[in-house]
CSV table of C-alpha atoms in Angstrom, one decimal:
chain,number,residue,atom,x,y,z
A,11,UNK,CA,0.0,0.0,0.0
A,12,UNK,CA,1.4,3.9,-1.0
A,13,UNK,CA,2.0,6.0,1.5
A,14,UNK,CA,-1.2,8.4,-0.3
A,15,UNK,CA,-3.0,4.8,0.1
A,16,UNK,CA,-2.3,4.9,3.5
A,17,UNK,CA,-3.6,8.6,4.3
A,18,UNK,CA,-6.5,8.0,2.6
A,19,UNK,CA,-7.3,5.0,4.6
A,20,UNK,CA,-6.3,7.0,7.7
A,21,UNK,CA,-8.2,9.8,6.8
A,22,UNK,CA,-11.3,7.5,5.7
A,23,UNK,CA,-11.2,5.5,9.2
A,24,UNK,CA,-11.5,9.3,11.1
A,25,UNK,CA,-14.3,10.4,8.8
A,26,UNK,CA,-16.1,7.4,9.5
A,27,UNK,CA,-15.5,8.0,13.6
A,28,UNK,CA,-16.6,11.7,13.0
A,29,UNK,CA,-19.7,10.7,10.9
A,30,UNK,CA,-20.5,7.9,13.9
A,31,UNK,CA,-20.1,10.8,16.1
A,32,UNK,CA,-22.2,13.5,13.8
A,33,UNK,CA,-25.3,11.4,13.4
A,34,UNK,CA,-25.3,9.8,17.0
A,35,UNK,CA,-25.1,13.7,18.1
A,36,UNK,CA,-22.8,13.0,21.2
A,37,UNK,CA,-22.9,16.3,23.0
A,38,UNK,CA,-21.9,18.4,20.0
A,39,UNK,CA,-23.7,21.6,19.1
A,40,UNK,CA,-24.9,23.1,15.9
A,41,UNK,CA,-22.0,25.7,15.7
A,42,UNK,CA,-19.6,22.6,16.6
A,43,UNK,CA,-21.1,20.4,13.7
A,44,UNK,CA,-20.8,23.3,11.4
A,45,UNK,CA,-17.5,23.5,12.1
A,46,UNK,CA,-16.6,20.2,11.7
A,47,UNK,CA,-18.6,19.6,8.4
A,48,UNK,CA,-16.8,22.9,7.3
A,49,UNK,CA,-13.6,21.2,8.4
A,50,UNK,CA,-14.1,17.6,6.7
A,51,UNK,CA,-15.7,19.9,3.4
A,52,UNK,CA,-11.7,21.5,3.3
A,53,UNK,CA,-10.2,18.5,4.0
A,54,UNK,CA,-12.5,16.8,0.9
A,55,UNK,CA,-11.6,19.5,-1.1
A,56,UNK,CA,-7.6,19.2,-0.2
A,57,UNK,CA,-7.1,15.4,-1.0
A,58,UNK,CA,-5.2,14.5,-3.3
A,59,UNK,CA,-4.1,10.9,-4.6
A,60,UNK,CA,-7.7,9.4,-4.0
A,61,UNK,CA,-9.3,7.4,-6.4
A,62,UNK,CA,-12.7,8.2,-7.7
A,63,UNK,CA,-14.6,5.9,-5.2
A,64,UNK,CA,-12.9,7.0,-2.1
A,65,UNK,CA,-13.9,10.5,-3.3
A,66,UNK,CA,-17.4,9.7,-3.3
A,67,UNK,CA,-17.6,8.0,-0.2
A,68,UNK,CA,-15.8,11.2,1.0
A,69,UNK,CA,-18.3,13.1,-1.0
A,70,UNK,CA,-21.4,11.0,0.4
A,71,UNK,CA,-19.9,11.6,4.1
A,72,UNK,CA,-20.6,15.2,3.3
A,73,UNK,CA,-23.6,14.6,1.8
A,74,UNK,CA,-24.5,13.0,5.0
A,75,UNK,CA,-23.6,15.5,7.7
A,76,UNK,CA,-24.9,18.0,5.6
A,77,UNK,CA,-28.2,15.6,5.9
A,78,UNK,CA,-27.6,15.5,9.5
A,79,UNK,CA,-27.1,18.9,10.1
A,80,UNK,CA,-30.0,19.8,8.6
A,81,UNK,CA,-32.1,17.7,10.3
A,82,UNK,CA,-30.5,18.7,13.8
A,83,UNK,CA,-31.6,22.4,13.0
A,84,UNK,CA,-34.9,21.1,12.5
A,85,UNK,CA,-34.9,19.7,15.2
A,86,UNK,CA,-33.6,22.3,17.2
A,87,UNK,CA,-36.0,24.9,15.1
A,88,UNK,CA,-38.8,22.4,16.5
A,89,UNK,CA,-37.5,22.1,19.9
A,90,UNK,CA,-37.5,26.4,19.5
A,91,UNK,CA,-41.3,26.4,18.7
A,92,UNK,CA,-42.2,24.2,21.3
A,93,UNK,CA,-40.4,26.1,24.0
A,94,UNK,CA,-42.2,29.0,22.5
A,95,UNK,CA,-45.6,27.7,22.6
A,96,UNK,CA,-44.6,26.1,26.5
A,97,UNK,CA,-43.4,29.3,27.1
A,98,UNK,CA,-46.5,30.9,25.5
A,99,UNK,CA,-48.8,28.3,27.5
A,100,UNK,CA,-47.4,29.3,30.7
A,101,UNK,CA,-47.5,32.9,30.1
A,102,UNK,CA,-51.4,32.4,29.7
A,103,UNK,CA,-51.2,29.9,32.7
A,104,UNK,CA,-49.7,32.7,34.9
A,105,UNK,CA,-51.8,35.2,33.6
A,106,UNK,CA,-54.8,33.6,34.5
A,107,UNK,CA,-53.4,32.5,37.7
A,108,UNK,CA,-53.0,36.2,38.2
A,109,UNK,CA,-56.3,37.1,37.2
A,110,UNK,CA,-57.5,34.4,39.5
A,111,UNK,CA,-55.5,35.3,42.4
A,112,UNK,CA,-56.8,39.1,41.7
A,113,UNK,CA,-60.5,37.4,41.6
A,114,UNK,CA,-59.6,35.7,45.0
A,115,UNK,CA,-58.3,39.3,46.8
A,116,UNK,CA,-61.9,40.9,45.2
A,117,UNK,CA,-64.0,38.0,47.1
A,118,UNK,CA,-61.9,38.4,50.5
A,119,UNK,CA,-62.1,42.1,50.1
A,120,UNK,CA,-65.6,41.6,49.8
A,121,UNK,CA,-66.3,38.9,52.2
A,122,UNK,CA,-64.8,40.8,55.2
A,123,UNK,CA,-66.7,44.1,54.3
A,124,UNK,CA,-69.5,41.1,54.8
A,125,UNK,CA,-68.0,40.0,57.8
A,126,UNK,CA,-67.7,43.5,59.3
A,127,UNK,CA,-71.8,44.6,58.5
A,128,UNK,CA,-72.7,41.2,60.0
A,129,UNK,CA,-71.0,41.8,62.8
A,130,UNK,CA,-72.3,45.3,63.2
A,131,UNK,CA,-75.8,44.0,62.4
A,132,UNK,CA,-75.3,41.5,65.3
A,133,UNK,CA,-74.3,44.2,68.0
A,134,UNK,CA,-77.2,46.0,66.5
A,135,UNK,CA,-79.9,42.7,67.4
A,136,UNK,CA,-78.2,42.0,70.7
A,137,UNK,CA,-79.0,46.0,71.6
A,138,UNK,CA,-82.7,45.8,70.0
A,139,UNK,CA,-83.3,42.7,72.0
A,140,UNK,CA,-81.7,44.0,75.2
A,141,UNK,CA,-84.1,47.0,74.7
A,142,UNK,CA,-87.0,44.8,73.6
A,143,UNK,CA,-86.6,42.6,77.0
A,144,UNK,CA,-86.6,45.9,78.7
A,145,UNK,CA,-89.6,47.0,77.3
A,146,UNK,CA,-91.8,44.0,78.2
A,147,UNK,CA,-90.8,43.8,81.4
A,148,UNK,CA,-92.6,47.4,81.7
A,149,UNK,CA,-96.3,47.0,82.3
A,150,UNK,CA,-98.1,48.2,79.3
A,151,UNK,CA,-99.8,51.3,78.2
A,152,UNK,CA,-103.5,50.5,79.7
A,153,UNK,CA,-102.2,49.7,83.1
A,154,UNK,CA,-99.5,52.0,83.0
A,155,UNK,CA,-102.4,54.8,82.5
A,156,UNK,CA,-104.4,52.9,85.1
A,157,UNK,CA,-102.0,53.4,86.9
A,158,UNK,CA,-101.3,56.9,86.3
A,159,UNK,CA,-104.8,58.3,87.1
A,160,UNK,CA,-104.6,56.7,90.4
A,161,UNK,CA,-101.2,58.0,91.6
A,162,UNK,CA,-102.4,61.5,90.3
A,163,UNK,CA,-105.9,60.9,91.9
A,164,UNK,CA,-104.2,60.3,95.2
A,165,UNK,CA,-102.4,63.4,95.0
A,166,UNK,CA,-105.3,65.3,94.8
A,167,UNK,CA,-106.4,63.6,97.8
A,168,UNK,CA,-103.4,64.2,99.7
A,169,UNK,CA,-103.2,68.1,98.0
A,170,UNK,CA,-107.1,68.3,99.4
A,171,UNK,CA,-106.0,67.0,102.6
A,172,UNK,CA,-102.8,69.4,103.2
A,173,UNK,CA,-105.4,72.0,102.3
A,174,UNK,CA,-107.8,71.3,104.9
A,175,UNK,CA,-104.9,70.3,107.4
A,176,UNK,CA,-103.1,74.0,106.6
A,177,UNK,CA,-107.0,75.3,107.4
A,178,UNK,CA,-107.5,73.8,110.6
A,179,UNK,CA,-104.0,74.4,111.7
A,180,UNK,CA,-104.2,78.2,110.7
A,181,UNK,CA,-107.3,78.4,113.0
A,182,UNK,CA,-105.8,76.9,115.6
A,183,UNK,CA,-102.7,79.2,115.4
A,184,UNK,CA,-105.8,82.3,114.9
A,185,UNK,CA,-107.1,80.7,118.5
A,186,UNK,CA,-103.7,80.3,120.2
A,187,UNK,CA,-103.1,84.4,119.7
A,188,UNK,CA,-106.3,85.3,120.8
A,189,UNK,CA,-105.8,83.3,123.9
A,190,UNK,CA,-102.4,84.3,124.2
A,191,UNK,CA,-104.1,87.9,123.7
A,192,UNK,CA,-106.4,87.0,126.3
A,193,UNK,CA,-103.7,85.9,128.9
A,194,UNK,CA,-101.7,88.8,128.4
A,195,UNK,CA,-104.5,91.0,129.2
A,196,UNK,CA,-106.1,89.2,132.0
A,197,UNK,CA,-102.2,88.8,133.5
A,198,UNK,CA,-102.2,92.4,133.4
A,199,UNK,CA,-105.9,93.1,135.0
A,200,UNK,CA,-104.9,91.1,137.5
A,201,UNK,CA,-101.3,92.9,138.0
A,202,UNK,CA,-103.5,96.0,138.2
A,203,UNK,CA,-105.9,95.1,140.4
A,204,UNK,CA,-103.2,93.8,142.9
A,205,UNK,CA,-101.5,97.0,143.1
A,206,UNK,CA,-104.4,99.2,143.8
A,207,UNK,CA,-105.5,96.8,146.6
A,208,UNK,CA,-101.8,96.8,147.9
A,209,UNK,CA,-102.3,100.7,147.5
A,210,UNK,CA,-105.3,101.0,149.4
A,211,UNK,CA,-104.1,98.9,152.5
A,212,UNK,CA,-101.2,100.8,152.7
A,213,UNK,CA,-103.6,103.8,152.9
């Protein structure tokens, strides 16, 4: 075998491993693959000494990764749109969870403005029926008036009998002076009459 023999077969083994390595996709990106098909395209292009056949394999390598490349930027173009469209999906998912979590502050807004007027509204019944027990344990209106005309006939009673009481004790005080009066005078007749008798004994 030539030594141009040799290189070829050399060069033909590593294509092969490269292809192997192109189309099973071993951690090699798109700019890598680009690179390397751009490299094995030069390296085509640069052989020399090849017979026609081992050119066309080398040409149906290239034919191959361009294949492969083309198909991995499909892929990746398709693995691009559906990333978009999860992306898309959970933009809407998050925006209605928004829009639900928005709902959810409206009803608890709402709910505890409820809470609050209930509340109110039950310190309002427990003061109505704190009022309304009050109320019926007054008597009612009948008996209450009933009730009424007696007290105020009893003060005129007690107003007629004040009257007559100031009546009789005025007259009473009216005879008290006069006898009083009476005393005084009769005190003094008899005062009098002493001293002209003492006067005329002494005569």
């Amino acid at each position: 075998m030539s030594d141009s023999e040799a290189g070829a077969s050399h060069i033909s083994d590593e294509e092969v491993f490269r292809r192997k390595l192109m189309m099973d996709g071993e951690g090699m990106g798109d700019d890598r693959k680009i690179d390397t098909l751009f490299s094995s395209f030069i390296q085509w292009c640069d052989a020399q000494g090849q017979r026609g056949e081992e050119i066309a394999d080398g040409y149906e390598r290239l034919l191959a990764q361009l294949d492969h490349l083309k198909f991995s930027s499909q892929m990746s173009a398709e693995r691009h749109r559906a990333s978009a469209r999860e992306i898309e999906e959970l933009d809407e998912i998050l925006t209605n969870m928004e829009k639900e979590v928005a709902e959810e502050k409206k009803v608890i807004a709402e709910r505890h403005l409820e809470l609050k007027e209930a509340k109110k509204a039950r310190l309002n019944k427990m003061k109505y029926d704190a009022l309304g027990r009050i109320i019926s344990s007054l008597p009612d209106r009948k008996n209450s008036m009933k009730q009424l005309e007696r007290i105020e006939g009893d003060i005129k009673t007690l107003k007629l009998q004040k009257e007559a009481l100031q009546k009789q004790s005025d007259e009473r005080e009216k005879h008290l002076r006069l006898l009083l009066t009476a005393t005084h005078e009769l005190k003094y007749k008899f005062r009098k009459e002493l001293e002209d008798w003492e006067d005329a004994v002494s005569d």
